[in-house]
Coordinates of C-alpha atoms and ligand atoms in Angstrom, one line a residue:
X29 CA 123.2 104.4 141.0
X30 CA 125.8 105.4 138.3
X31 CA 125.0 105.6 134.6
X32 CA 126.3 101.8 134.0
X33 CA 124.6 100.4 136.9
X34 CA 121.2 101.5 135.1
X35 CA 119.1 98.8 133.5
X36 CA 119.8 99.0 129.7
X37 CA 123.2 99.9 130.3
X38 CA 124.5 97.3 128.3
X39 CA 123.5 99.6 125.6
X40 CA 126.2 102.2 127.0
X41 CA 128.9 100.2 127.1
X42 CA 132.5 100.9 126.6
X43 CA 134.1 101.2 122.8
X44 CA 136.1 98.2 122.9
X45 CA 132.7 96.0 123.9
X46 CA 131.2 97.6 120.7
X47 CA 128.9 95.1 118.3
X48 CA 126.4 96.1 115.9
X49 CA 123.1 95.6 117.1
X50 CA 122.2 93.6 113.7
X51 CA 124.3 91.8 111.5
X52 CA 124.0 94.7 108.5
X53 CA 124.5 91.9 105.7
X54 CA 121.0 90.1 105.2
X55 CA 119.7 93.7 105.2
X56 CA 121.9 94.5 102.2
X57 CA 119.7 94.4 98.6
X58 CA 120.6 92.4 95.7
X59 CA 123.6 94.0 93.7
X60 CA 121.8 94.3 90.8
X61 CA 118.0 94.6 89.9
X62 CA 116.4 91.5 90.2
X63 CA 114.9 89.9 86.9
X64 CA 112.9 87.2 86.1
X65 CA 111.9 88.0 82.5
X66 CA 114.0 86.9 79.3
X67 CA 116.2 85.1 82.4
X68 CA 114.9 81.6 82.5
X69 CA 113.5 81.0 79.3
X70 CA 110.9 78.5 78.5
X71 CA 113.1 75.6 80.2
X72 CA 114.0 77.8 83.3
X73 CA 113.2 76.2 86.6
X74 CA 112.1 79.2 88.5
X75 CA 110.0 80.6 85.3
X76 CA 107.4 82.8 86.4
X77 CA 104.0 80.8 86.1
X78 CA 102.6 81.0 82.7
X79 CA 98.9 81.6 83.9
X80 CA 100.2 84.5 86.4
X81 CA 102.1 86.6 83.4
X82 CA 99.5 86.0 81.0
X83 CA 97.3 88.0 83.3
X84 CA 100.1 90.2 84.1
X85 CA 100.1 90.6 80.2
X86 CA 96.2 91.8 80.3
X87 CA 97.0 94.4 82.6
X88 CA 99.5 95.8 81.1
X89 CA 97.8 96.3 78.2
X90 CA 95.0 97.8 79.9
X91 CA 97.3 99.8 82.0
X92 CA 99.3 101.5 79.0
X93 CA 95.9 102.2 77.3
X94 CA 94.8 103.7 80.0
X95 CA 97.4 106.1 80.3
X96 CA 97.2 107.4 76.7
X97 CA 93.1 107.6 77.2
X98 CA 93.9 109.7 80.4
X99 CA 96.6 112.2 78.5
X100 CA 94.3 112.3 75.5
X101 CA 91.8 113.7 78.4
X102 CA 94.2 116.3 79.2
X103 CA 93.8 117.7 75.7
X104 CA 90.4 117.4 75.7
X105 CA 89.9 119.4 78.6
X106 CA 88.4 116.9 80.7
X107 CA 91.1 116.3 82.9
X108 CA 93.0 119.4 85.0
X109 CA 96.3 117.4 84.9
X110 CA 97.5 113.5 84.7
X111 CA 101.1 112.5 85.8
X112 CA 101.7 109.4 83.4
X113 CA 102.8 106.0 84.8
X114 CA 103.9 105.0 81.0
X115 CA 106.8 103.4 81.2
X116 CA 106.0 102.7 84.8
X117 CA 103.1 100.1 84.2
X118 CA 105.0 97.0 85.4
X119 CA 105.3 98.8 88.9
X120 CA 101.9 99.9 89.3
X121 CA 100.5 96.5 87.9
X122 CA 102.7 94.4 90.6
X123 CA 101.5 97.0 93.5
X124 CA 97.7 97.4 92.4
X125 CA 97.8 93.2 92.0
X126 CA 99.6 91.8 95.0
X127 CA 97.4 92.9 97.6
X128 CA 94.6 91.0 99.6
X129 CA 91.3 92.2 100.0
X130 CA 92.0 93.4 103.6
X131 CA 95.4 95.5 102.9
X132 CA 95.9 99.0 102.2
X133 CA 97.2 100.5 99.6
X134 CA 98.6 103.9 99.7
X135 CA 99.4 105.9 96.4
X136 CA 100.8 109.0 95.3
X137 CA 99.1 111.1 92.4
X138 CA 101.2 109.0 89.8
X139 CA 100.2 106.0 91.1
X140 CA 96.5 106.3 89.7
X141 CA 97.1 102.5 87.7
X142 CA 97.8 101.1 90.9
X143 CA 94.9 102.0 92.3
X144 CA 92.7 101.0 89.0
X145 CA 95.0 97.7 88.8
X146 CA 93.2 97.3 92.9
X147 CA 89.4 97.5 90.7
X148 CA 89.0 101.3 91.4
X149 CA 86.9 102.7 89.0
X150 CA 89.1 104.9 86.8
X151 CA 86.4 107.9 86.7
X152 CA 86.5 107.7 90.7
X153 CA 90.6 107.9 90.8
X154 CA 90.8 110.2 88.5
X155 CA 88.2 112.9 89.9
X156 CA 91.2 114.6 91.9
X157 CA 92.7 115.1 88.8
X158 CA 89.7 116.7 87.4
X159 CA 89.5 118.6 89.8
X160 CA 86.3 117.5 91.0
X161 CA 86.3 116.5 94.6
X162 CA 89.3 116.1 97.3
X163 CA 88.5 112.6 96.6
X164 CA 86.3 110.3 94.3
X165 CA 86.7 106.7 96.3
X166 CA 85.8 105.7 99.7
X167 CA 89.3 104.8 101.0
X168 CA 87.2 102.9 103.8
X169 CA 85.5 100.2 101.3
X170 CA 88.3 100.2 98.7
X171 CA 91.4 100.2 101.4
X172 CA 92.7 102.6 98.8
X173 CA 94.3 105.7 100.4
X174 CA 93.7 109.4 99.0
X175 CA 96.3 110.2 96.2
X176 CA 98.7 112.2 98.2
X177 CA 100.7 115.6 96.1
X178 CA 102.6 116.6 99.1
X179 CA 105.4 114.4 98.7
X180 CA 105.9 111.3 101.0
X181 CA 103.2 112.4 103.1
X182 CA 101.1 108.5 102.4
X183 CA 104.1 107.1 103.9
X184 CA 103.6 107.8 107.4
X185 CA 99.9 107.1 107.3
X186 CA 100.9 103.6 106.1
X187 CA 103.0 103.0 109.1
X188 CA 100.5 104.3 111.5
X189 CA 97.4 102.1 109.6
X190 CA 99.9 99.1 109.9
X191 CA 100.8 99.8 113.4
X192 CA 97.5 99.6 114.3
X193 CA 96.5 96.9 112.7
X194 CA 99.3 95.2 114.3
X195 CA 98.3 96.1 117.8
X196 CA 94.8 94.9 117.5
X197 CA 96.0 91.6 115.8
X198 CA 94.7 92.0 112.3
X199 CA 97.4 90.8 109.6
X200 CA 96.6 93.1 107.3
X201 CA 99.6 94.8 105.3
X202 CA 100.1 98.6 104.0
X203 CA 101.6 98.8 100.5
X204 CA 102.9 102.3 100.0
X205 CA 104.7 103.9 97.1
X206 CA 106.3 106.9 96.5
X207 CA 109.1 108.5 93.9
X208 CA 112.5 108.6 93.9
X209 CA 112.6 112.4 94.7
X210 CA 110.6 111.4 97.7
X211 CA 112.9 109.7 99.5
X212 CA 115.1 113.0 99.9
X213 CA 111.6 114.2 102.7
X214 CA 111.6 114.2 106.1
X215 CA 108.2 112.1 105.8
X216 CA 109.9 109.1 104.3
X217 CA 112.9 109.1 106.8
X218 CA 110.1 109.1 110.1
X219 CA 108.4 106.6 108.0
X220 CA 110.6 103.9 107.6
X221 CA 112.5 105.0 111.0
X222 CA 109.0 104.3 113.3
X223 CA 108.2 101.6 110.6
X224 CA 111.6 99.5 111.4
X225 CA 111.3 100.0 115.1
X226 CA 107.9 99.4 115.5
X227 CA 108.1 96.4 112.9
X228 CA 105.3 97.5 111.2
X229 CA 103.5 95.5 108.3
X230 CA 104.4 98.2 105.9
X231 CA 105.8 97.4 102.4
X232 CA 107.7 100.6 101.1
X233 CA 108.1 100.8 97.2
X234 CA 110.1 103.5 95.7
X235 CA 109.9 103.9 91.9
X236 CA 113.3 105.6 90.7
X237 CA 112.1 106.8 87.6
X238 CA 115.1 108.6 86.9
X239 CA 113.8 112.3 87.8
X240 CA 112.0 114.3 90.2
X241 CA 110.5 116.6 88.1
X242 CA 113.5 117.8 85.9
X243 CA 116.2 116.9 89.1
X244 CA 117.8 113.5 87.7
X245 CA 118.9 111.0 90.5
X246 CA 122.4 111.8 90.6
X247 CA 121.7 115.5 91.9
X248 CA 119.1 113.3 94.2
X249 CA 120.9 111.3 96.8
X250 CA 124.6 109.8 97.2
X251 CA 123.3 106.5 98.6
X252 CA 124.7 103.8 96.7
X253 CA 121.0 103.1 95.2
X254 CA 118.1 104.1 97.2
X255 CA 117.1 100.5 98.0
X256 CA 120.5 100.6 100.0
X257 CA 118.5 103.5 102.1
X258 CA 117.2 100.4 103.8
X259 CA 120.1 99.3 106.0
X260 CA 120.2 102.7 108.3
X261 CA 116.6 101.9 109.5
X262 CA 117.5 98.4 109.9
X263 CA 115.0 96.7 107.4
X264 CA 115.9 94.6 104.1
X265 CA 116.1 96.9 101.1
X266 CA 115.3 95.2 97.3
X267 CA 115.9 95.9 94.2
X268 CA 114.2 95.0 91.3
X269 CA 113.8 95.5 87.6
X270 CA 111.0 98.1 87.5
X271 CA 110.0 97.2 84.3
X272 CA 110.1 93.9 84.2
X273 CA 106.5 93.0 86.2
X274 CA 106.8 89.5 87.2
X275 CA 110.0 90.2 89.0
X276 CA 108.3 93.6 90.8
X277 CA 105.4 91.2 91.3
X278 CA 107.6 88.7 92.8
X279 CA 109.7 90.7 94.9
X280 CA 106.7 92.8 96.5
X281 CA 105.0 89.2 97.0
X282 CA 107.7 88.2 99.6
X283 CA 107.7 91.6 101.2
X284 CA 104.5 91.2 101.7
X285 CA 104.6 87.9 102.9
X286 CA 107.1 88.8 105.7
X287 CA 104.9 91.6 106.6
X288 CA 102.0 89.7 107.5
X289 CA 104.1 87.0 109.0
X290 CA 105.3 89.8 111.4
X291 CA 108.9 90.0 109.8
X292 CA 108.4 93.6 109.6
X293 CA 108.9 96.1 106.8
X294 CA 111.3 96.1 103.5
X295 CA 112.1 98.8 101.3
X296 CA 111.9 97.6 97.8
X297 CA 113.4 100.0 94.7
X298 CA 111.9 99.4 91.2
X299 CA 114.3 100.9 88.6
X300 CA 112.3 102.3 86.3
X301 CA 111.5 105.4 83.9
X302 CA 109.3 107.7 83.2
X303 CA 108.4 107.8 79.5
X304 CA 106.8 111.0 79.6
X305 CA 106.7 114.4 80.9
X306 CA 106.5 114.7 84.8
X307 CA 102.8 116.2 83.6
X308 CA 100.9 117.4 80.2
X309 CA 102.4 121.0 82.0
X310 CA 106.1 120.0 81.6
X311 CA 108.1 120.2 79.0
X312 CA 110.7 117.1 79.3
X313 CA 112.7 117.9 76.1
X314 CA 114.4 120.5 78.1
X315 CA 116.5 117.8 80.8
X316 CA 116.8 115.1 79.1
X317 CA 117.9 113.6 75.6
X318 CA 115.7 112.0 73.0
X319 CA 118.3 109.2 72.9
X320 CA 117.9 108.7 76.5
X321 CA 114.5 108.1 76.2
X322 CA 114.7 105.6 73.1
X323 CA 117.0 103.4 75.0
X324 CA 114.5 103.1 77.7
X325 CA 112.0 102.4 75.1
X326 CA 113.6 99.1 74.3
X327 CA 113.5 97.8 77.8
X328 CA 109.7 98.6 77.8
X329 CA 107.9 96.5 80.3
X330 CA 105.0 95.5 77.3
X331 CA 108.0 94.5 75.2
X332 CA 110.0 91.8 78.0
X333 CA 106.5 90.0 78.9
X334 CA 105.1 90.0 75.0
X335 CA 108.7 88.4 74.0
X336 CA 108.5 86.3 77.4
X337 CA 105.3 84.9 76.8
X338 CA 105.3 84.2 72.8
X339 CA 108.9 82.9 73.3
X340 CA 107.3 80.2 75.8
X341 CA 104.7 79.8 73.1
X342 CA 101.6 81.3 75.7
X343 CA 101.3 84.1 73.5
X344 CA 100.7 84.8 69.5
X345 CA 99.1 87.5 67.3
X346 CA 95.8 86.8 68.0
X347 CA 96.3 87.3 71.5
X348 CA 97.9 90.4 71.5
X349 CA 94.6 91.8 69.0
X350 CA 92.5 90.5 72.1
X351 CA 94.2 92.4 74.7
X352 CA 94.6 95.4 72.8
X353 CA 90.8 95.1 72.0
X354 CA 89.9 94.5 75.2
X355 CA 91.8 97.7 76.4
X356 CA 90.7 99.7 73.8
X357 CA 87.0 98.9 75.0
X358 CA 87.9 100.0 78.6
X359 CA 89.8 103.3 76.9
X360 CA 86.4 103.9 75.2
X361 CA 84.4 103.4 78.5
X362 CA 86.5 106.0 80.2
X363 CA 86.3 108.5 77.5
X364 CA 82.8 108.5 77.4
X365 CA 81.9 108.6 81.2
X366 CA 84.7 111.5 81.6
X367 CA 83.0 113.1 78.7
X368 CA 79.8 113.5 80.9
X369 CA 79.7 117.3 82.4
X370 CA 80.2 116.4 86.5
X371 CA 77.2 117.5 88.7
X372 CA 79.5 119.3 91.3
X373 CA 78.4 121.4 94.6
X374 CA 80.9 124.3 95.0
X375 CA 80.4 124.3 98.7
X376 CA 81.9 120.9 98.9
X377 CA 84.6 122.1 99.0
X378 CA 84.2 122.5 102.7
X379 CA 82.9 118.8 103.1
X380 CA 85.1 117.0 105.1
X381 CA 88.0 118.4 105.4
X382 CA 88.1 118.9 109.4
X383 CA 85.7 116.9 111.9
X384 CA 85.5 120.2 113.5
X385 CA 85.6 123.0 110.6
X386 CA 87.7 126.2 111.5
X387 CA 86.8 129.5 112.0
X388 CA 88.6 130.9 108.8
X389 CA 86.8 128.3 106.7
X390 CA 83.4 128.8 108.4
X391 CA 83.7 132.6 107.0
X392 CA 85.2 131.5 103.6
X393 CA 82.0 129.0 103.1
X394 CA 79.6 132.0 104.0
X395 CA 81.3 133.9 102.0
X396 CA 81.2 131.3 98.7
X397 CA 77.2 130.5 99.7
X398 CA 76.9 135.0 99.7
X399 CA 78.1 135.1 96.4
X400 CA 76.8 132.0 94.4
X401 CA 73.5 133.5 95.9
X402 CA 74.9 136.8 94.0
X403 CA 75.0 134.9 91.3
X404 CA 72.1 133.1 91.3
X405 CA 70.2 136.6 91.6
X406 CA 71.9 138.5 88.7
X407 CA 71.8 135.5 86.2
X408 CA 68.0 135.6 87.2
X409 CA 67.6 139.3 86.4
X410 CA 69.7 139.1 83.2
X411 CA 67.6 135.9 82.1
X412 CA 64.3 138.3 83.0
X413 CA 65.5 141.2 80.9
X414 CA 66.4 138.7 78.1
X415 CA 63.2 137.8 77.9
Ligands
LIG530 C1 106.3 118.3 100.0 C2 106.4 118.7 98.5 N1 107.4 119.4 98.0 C3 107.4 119.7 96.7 C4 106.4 119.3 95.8 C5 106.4 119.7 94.4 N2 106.6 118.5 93.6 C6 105.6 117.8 93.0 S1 106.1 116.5 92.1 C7 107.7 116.7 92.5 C8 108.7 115.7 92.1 C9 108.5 114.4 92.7 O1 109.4 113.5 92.1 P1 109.4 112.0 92.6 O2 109.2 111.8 94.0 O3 110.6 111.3 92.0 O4 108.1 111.3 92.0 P2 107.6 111.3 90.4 O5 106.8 112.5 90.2 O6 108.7 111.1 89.6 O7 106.7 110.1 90.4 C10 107.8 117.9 93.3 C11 109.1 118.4 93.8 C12 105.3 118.5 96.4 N3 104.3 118.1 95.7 N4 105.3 118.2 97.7

């Protein structure tokens, strides 16, 4: 049998009997970020439902508020380190509010709103930060992944929970969301590669928040936008005004839609930025202008639903007090329970890290127990001679 006369062969054929596989054009994202606030207006057709961005609103509030109470715990001491979503709060409100029960989500360390937005308590999602315990939630009741730090690494445990969902017929739908720095690892390119051939019930959202660390995007990638990533792998790539949050919402909506529908995966890219340093440890004065920043400012995603809503008359002072009350009663809540010294077990360290623990860490365990026995003895003798 020669090489043509294989089955699949068609797939080998000649130059001149060349097509694309898939028409490339319906794959192609919208040639500029999709909007739906300050658009419409109050007399727009396709306005985003007034009850839905009122909410929307809320958790905004809530959502900035929380990210100066968790800074301000930086300061304090009470938290080891806390990469800010300000700025980014449409994003992680649209990811942590489109879900169902049954989906996954699956975060990065910045994407801590996202997980609150789910109804994570804050004092649980933030315990990695602490620098308390590999992980404060139960991913199994919260369908909340671990915060992953090694870059892109949630994306591939995504497609693989989707996958399998798939195969045994659930319709549940994995959410993931990583940086815009991300996208340059080999984790997202396997990712969205098995992702797109598998079809797999994963929604991908990238927020470009203009800088990977101190790396701005254009020392990042050549793609035309990263959304555009989306073609190669053969899945639709979005993009979306990051900051405006009933667009995200919107866009992530139908993505997830076409997931469970078995339509398979989309890439969406929320253009965004990152208000603040990368972390309380960076110093972001030294890559980027304060002029930058203030023109990002204006296009902050409280500002386009506060003006949204009071222009369509759903909004006025008194409601804005309320939310901000509201939030500042949440802010309070955290404060005090992070405020509380943590009861913590040095040897849990060891806790579940492998079904099976190694050798290595066997020894390193005796060795911790040897010594905080050590140190159990010596603070007894040195209480004894105090007294
Ligand atoms: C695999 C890996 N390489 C390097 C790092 C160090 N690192 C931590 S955050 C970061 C920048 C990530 O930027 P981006 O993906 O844009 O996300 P952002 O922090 O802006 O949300 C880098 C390089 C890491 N955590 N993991």
């Amino acid at each position: 049998m020669t090489v043509l006369e294989q089955p699949g062969a068609h797939r080998l054929a000649p130059p001149a009997a060349w097509r694309p596989r898939l028409d490339p054009a319906p794959l192609l994202p919208d040639e500029r970020p999709h909007r739906l606030l300050g658009v419409g207006g109050s007399s727009g057709s396709d306005a985003p439902d007034g009850e839905l961005l009122r909410r929307l609103y809320g958790l905004l509030v809530r959502g900035r508020r929380y990210n100066e109470q968790a800074t301000a715990l930086t300061k304090q001491g009470r938290l080891a380190v806390y990469p800010s979503s300000t700025g980014q709060e449409a994003a992680q409100v649209a990811a942590g509010d489109v879900l169902e029960e049954r989906d996954w989500l699956f975060p990065s360390y910045r994407d801590t709103l996202a997980a609150v937005t789910r109804g994570l308590d804050p004092v649980e999602v933030l315990s990695l930060l602490r620098g308390d315990w590999h992980n404060g939630y139960d991913p199994r009741t919260t369908h909340v992944a671990p915060l992953c730090t090694p870059l892109a690494t949630q994306l591939p445990h995504a497609v693989g929970l989707a996958h399998a969902a798939r195969l045994r017929g659930e319709d549940t739908v994995a959410l993931a969301m990583v940086g815009d720095g991300g996208t340059s690892e080999g984790d997202f390119h396997e990712a969205l590669n098995f992702a797109a051939v598998w079809q797999a019930p994963a929604v991908f959202l990238v927020q470009n928040n203009g800088f990977a660390i101190s790396v701005p995007l254009e020392k990042q990638t050549a793609a035309p936008s990263l959304a555009h990533k989306a073609v190669g792998y053969g899945m639709p790539g979005r993009l979306v005004d990051g900051n405006d949050v009933a667009a995200v919402r919107e866009v992530l909506a139908e993505a997830v839609e076409r997931a469970r529908a078995g339509g398979g995966p989309t890439l969406v890219e929320a253009v965004t930025y990152r208000l603040e340093a990368h972390t309380n440890a960076d110093d972001a004065t030294r890559y980027r202008s304060a002029e930058e920043v203030e023109a990002w400012r204006a296009h902050d995603p409280l500002l386009l639903v506060e003006r949204e809503l009071r222009a369509r008359k759903l909004l006025d002072d008194a409601g804005v007090r309320e939310a901000r009350e509201d939030a500042d009663r949440m802010a309070a809540g955290l404060r005090d329970r992070m405020n509380r010294e943590p009861e913590l077990a040095p040897t849990d360290l060891f806790a579940e890290v492998y079904a099976e623990p190694t050798q290595q860490l066997r020894q390193q365990e005796q060795q911790l127990r040897a010594e905080l026995r050590a140190e159990a003895e010596s603070d007894g003798t040195a209480g004894g001679a105090q007294r």
